[in-house]
Short mmCIF file of C-alpha atoms and ligand atoms in Angstrom, two decimals:
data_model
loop_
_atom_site.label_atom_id
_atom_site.label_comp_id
_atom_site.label_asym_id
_atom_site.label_seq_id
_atom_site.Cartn_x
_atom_site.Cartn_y
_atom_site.Cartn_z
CA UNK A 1 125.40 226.99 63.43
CA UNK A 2 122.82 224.20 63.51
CA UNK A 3 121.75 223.01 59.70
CA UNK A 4 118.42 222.43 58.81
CA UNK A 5 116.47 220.18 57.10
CA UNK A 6 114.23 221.25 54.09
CA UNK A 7 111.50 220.67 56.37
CA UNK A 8 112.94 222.79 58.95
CA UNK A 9 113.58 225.72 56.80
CA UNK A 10 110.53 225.18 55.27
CA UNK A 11 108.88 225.68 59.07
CA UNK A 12 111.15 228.28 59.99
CA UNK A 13 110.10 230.36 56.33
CA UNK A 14 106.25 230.02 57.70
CA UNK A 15 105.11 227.64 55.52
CA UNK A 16 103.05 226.19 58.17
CA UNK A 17 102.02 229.31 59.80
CA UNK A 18 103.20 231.89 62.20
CA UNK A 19 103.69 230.38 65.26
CA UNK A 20 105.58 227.48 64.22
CA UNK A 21 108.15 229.89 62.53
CA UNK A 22 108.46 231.60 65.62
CA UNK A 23 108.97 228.00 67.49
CA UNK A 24 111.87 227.58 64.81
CA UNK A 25 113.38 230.82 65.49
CA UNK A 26 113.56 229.60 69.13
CA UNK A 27 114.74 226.38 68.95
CA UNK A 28 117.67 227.66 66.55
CA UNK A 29 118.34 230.04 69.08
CA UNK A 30 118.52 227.88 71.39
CA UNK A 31 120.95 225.20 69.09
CA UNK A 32 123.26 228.06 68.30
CA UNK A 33 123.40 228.73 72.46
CA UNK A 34 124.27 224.60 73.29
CA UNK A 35 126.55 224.00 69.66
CA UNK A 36 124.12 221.62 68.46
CA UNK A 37 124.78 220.71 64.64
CA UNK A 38 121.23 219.39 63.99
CA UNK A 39 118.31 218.33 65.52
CA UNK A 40 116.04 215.24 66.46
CA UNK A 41 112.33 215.13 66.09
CA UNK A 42 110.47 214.39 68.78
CA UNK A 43 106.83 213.13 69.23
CA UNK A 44 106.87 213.32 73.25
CA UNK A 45 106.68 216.41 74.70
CA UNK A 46 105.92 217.36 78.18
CA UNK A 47 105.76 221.02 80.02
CA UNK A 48 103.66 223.79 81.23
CA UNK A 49 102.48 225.44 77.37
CA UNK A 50 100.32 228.94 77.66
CA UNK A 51 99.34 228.32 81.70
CA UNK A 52 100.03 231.22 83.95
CA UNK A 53 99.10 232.69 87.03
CA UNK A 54 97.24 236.16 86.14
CA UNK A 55 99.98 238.73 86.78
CA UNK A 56 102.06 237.37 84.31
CA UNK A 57 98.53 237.41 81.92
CA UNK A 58 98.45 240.91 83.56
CA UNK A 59 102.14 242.08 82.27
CA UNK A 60 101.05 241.16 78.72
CA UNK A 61 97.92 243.43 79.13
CA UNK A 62 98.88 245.60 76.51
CA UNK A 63 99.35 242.31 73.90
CA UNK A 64 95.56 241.43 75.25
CA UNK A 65 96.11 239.42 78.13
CA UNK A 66 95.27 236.06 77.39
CA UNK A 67 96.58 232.69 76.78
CA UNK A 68 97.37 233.99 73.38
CA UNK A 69 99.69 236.58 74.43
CA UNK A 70 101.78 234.61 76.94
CA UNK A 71 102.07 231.99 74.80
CA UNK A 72 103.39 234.07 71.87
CA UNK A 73 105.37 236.58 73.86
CA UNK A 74 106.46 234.33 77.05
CA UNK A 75 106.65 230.50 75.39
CA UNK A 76 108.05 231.68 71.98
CA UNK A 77 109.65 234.76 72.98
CA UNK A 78 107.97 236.16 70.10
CA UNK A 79 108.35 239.73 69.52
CA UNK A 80 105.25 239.67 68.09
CA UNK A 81 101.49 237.94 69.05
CA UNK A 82 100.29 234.80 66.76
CA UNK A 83 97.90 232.40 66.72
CA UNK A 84 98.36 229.39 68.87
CA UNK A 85 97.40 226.32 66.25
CA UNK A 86 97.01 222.74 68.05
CA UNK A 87 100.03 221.04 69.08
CA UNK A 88 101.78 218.61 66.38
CA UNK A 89 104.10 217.09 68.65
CA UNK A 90 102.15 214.49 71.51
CA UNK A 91 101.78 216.67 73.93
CA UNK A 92 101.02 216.67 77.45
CA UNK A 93 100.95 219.25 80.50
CA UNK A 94 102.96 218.41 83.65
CA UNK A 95 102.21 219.86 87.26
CA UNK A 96 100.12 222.83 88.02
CA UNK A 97 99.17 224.91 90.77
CA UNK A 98 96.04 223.75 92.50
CA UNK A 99 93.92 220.58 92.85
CA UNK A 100 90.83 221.02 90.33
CA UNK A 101 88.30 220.26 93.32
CA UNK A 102 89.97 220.91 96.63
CA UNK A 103 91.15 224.42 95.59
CA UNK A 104 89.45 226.20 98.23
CA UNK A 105 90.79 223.82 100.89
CA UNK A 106 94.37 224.73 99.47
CA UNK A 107 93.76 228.09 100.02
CA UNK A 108 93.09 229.19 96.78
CA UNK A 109 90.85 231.69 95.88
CA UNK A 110 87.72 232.26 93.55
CA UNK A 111 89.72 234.43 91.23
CA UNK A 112 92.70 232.36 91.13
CA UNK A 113 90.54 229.07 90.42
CA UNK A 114 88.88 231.18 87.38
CA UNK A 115 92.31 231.34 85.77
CA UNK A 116 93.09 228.03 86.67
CA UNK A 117 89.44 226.81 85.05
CA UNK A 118 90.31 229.21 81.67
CA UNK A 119 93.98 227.88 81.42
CA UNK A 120 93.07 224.42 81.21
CA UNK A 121 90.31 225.16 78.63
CA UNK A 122 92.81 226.20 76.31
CA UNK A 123 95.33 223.40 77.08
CA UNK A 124 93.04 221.28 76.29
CA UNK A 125 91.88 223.27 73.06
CA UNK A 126 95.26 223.26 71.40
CA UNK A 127 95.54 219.37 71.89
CA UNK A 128 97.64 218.84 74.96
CA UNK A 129 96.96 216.24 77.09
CA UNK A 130 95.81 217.13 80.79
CA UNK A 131 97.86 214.45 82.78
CA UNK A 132 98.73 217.31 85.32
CA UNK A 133 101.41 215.20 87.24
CA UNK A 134 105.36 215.51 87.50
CA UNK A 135 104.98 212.11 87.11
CA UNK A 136 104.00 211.26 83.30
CA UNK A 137 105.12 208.03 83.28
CA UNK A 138 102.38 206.51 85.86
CA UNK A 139 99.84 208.84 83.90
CA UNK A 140 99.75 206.99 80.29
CA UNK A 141 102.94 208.58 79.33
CA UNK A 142 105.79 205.74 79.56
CA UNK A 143 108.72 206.46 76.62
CA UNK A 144 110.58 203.51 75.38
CA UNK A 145 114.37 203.13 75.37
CA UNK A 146 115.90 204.99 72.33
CA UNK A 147 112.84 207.65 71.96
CA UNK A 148 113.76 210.94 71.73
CA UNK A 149 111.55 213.21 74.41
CA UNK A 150 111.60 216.74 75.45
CA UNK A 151 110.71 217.03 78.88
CA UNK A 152 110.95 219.64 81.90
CA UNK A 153 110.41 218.33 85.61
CA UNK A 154 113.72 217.19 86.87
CA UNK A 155 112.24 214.36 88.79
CA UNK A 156 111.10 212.84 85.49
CA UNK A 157 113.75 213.62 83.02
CA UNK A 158 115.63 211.28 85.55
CA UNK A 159 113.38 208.82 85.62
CA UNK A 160 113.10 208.93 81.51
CA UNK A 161 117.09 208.88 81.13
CA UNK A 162 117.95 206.34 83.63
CA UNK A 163 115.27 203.98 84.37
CA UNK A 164 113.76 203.74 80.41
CA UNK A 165 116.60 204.16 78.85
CA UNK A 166 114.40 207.45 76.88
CA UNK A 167 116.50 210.03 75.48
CA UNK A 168 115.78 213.66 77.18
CA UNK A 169 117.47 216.63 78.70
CA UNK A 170 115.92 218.40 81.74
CA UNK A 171 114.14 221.35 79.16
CA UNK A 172 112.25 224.33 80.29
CA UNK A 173 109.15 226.02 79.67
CA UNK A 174 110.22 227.61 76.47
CA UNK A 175 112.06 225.47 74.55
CA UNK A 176 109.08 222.41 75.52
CA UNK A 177 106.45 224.91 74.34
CA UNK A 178 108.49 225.24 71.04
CA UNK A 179 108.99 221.59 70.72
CA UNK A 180 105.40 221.13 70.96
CA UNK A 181 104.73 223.04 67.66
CA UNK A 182 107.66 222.28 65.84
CA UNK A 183 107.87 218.47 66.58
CA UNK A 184 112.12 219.38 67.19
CA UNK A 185 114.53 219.45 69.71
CA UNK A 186 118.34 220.24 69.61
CA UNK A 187 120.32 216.81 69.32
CA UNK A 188 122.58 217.61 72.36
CA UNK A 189 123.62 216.45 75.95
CA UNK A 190 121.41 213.10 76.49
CA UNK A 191 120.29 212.47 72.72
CA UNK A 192 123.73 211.56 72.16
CA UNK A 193 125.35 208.60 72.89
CA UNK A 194 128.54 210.40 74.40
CA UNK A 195 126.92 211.94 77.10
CA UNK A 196 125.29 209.49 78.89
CA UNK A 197 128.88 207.09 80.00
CA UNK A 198 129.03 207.19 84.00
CA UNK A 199 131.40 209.82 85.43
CA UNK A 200 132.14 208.82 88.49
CA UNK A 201 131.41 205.50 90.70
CA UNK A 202 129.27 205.27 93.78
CA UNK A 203 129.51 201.75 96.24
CA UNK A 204 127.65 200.88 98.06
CA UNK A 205 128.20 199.09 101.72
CA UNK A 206 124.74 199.25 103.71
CA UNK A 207 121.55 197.51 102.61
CA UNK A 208 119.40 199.80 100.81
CA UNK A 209 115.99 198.34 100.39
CA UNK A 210 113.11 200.30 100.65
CA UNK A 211 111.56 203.80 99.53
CA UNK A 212 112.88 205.39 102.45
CA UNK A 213 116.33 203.90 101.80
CA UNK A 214 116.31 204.71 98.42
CA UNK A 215 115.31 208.05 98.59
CA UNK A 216 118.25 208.74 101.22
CA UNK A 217 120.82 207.24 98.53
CA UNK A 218 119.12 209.09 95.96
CA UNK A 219 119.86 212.34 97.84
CA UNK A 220 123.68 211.27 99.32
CA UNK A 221 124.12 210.62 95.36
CA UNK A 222 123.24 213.74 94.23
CA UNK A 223 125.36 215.59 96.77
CA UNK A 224 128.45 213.45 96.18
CA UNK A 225 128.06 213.91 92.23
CA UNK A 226 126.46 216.86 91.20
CA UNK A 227 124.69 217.13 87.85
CA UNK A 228 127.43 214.42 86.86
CA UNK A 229 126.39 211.04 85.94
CA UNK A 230 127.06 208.23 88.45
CA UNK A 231 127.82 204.69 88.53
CA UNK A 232 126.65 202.71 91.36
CA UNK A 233 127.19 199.42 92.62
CA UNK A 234 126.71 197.64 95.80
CA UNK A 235 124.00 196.40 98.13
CA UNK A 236 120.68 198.09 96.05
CA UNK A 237 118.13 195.45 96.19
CA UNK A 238 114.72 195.65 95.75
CA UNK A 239 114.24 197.64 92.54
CA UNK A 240 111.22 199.11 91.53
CA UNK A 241 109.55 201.94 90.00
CA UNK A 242 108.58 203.65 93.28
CA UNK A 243 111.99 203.29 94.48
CA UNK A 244 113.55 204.59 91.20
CA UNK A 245 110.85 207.72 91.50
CA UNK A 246 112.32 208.36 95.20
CA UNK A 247 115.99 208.22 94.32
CA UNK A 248 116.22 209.99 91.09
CA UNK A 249 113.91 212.72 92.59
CA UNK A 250 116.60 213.11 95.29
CA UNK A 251 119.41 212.85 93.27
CA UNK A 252 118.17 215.39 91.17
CA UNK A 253 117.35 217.96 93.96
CA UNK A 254 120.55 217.22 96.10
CA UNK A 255 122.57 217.59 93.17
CA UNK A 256 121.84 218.31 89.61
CA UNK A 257 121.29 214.32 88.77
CA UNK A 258 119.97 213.85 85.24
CA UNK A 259 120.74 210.21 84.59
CA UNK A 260 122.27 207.78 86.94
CA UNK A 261 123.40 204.39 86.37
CA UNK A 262 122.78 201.49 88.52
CA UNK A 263 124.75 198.56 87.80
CA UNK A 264 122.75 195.14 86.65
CA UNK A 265 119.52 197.07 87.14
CA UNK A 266 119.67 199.81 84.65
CA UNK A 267 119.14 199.05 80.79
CA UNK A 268 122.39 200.72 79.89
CA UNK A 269 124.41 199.56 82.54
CA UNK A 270 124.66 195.62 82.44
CA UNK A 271 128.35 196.40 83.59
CA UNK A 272 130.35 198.77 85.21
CA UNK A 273 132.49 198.62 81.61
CA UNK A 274 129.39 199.36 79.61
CA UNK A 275 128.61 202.36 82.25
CA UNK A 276 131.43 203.98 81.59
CA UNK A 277 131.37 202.91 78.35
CA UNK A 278 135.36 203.70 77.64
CA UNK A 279 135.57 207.42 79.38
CA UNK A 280 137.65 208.08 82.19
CA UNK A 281 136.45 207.17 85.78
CA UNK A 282 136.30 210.09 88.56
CA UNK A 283 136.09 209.71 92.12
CA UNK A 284 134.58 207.02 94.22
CA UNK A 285 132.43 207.53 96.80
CA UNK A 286 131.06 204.94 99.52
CA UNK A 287 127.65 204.94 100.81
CA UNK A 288 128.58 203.60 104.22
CA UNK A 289 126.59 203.07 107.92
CA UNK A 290 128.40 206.81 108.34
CA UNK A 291 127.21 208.19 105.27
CA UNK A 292 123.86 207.04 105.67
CA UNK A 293 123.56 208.49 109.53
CA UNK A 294 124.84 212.04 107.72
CA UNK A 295 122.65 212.14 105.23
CA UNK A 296 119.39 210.93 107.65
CA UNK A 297 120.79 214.00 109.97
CA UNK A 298 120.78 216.38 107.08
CA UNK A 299 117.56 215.61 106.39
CA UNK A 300 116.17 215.84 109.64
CA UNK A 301 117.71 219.07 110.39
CA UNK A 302 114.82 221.49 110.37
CA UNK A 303 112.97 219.72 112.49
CA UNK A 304 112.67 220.80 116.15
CA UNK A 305 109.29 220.31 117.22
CA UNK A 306 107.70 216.43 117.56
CA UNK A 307 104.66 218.81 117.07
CA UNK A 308 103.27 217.76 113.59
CA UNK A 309 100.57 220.00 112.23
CA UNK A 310 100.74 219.06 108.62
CA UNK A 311 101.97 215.17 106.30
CA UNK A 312 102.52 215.55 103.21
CA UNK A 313 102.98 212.53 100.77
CA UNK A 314 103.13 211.98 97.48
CA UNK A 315 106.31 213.37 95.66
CA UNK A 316 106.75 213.16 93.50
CA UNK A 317 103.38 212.17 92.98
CA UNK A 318 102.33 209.03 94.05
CA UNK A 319 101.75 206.27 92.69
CA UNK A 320 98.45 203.38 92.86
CA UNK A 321 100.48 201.01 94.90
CA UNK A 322 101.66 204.17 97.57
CA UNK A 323 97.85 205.05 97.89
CA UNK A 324 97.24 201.64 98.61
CA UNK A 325 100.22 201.34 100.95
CA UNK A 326 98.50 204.89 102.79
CA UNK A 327 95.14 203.84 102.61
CA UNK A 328 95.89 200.02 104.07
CA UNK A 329 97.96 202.19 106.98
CA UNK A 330 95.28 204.63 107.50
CA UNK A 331 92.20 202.20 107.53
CA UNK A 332 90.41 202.72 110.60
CA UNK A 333 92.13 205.45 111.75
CA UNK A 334 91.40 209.15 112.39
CA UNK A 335 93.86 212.15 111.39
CA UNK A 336 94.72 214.03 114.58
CA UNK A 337 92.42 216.72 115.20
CA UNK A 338 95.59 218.56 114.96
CA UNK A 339 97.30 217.91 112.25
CA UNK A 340 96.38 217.55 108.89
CA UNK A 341 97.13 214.61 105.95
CA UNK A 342 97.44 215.36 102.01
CA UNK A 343 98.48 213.19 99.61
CA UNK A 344 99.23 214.35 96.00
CA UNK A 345 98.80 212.10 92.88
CA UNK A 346 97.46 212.46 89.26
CA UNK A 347 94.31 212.64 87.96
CA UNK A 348 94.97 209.24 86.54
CA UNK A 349 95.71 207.60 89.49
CA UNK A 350 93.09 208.97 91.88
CA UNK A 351 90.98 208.12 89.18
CA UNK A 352 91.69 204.58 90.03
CA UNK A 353 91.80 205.11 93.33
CA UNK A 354 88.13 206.17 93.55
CA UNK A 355 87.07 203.19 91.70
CA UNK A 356 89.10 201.28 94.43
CA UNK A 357 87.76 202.91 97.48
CA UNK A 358 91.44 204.11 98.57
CA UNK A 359 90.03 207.86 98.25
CA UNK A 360 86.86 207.01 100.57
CA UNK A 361 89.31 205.35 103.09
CA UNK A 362 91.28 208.24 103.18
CA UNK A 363 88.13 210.85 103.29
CA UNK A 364 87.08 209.02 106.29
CA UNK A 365 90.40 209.24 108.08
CA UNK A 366 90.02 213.01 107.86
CA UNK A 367 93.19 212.90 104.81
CA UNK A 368 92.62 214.36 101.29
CA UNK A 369 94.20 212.85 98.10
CA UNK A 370 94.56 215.61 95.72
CA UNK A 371 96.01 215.69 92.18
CA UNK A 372 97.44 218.05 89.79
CA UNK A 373 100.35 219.89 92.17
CA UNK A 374 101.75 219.74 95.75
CA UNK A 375 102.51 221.78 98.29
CA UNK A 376 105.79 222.77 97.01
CA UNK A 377 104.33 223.39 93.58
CA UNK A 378 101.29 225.41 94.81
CA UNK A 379 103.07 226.64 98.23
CA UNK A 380 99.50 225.59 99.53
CA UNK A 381 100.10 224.13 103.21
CA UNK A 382 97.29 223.63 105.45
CA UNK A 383 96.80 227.26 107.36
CA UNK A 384 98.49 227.43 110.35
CA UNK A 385 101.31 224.69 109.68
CA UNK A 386 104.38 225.06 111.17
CA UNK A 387 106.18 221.39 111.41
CA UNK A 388 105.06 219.15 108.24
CA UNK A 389 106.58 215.07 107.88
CA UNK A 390 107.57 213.66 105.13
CA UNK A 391 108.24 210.74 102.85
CA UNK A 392 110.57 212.44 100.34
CA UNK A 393 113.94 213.79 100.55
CA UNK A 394 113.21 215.83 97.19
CA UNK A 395 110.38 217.45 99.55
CA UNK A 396 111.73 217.92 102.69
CA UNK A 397 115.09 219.39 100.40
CA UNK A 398 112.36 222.38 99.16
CA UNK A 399 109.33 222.72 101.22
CA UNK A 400 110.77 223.84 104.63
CA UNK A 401 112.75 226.17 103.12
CA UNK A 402 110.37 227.56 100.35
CA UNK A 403 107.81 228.00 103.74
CA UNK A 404 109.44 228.54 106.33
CA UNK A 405 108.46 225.81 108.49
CA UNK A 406 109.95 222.82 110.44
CA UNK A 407 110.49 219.36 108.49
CA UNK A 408 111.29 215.73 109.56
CA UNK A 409 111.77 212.93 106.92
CA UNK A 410 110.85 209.16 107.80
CA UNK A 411 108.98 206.54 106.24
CA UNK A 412 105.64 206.53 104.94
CA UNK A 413 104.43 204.17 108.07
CA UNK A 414 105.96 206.88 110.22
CA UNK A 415 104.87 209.92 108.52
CA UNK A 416 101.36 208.32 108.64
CA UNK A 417 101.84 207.75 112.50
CA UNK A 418 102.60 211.27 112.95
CA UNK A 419 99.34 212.46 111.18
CA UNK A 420 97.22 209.79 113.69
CA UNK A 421 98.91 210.95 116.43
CA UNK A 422 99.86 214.61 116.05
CA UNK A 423 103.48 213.78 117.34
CA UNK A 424 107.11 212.87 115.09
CA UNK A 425 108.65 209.86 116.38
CA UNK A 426 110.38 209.03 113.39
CA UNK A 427 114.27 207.65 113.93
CA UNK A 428 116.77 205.75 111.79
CA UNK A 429 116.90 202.15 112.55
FE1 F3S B 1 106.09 216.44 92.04
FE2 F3S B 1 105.86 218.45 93.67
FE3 F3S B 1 107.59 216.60 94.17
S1 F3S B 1 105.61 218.53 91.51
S2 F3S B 1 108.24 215.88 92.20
S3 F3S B 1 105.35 216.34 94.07
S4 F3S B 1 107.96 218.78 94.37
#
């Protein structure tokens, strides 16, 4: 049974009204269901609070419908409807499920944008920031090492466990929504220490320098380890954010990849000793010239047709130096008349990339930059699409399959190509 604080039973008695009581009764729920002991307070919360497409507001119809009632019955579990105070914890709102402007060119329609328009109105009413991304971290959301978070979005719980050195375990809808109220999540899995030592090791052998080589680790990773925690070592150069972003989104989606460590360039891995930190070490696995030609072949294996009608980049969402990188490639070019070019970022970052002119330089190419979701998120592809290309492992893992269309994966020069040009002629050098 997890104990409580004074505070905590003080919240959970409804001393600070009903809602955060029934957040309590969740997140005990929810200890008793892991074996936490206790929990950690948290001031860094990020998920999807109250937002909903209208049938679910429509299976509540009977509780009245609203944000009020999915919130209370489908966030808290609740068997009962309360108000919805604003959020105590910091709180923001990751990915949703249309671009705020270019809604009708995803497809989406007047009734659906209506919801979309009322949602956001009351995220924004009960104090939760609007960064809209699966990407907080580029957004104005960047934990420190040590801080205790409760995040969903696999792609960033990654990025917050490995690359900051933030403490958070890969949480969903309810227990975030919870959090948000009650400022608490349990202190299991990656709050503690003993969780995050390596499990297994990972070498390795070919160069692996770039986004698209990263991303193609990230996913060989994931497959080879699981949701285990690997150690890696070898011939990574080149470290950045954008390459951290590709890998663990890969890792994550090939596998079940929570926190990885890579040797010398992660902050709790300055040696393969302090990796492990003392616990037993599993297999090892070699990223070799063969390895790499498997895992480019696995993720080119739904495509068929050099016939590109749709690129997609930006996922996860991209950053100000990839719209830069897409704009500078796409300068002076037009989009194939057809084929079609989105690229999905935050509201943050397009932000600055309409005060840069990236946006315009895109708009003129015949591309769209878009924010808030992605095609895998909204299952908005251009009408029509049957082959898309793409940057991303993590994308070309879901979206062919979630559509039912053709997919190639190459490098961002390449995928651009393909939009110019209509036609894939993406290989692995
Ligand atoms: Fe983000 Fe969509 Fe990829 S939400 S991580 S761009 S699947």
């Amino acid at each position: 049974m997890v104990a409580l604080t004074d505070v905590e039973r003080a919240m959970l008695d409804g001393e600070s009204g009903a809602a955060i009581a029934k957040a309590m009764d969740l997140l005990i729920r929810y200890a008793d269901a892991l074996g936490a002991d206790r929990f950690v307070e948290t001031d860094n919360v990020a998920g999807v609070p109250g937002s909903s497409p209208q049938w679910v507001k429509d299976y509540y119809a009977a509780d009245g419908g609203d944000y009020r009632a999915v919130f209370s019955r489908f966030d808290l579990d609740s068997d009962e409807v309360v108000d919805v105070p604003r959020m105590n914890a910091f709180s923001c709102h990751l990915q949703g499920g249309m671009d705020p402007e270019l809604w009708r060119e995803q497809g989406m329609s007047e009734a659906a944008h209506g919801n979309f328009v009322s949602d956001s109105a009351q995220v924004e009413a009960h104090g939760i920031q609007l960064l809209k991304t699966c990407t907080p971290y580029l957004a104005g959301n960047m934990p420190v090492m040590g801080e205790h978070c409760a995040w969903m979005e696999s792609s960033a719980v990654v990025f917050a466990n490995s690359v900051v050195g933030a403490r958070t375990n890969c949480e969903g809808r309810e227990s975030t929504s919870a959090a948000m109220l009650a400022k608490r999540i349990p202190d299991w899995g990656f709050h503690r220490d003993d969780f995050r030592k390596g499990h297994h090791s990972i070498s390795v052998e070919v160069p692996v320098d770039s986004i698209f080589e990263w991303g193609m680790l990230g996913y060989y990773v994931g497959d080879a380890v699981q949701d285990t925690i690997p150690v890696i070592t070898g011939a990574i150069s080149d470290a950045n954010l954008i390459r951290h972003k590709h890998f663990g989104a890969a890792a994550a989606s090939s596998g079940g990849v929570e926190m990885y460590h890579m040797v010398g360039i992660t902050p709790e891995a300055p040696s393969v000793e302090a990796a492990f930190g003392g616990a037993p070490r599993g297999e090892r696995f070699v990223y070799d010239a063969a390895a790499r030609r498997r895992i480019y072949d696995t993720l080119n294996s739904v495509g068929r047709s050099t016939d590109v009608d749709y690129v997609m980049l930006g996922c996860p969402h991209a950053s100000i130096e990839q719209v830069a990188e897409i704009a500078a490639l796409i300068e002076g070019r037009k989009v194939h008349v057809n084929s079609a070019l989105w690229v999905f970022t935050s509201r943050a970052v397009k932000a600055n990339a309409d005060a840069s002119g990236y946006t315009k330089i895109l708009r003129d190419a015949g591309a769209y930059l878009m924010t808030d979701t992605c095609s895998a998120i909204s299952q908005a592809v251009p009408k029509g699409t049957k082959v898309a290309a793409l940057d991303s492992a993590k994308q070309v893992h879901y979206l062919p399959a979630m559509m039912g269309i053709e997919g190639w994966y190459g490098t961002t020069a390449e995928c651009i190509d393909a939009a110019c040009t209509g036609k894939w002629q993406g290989r692995l050098a």
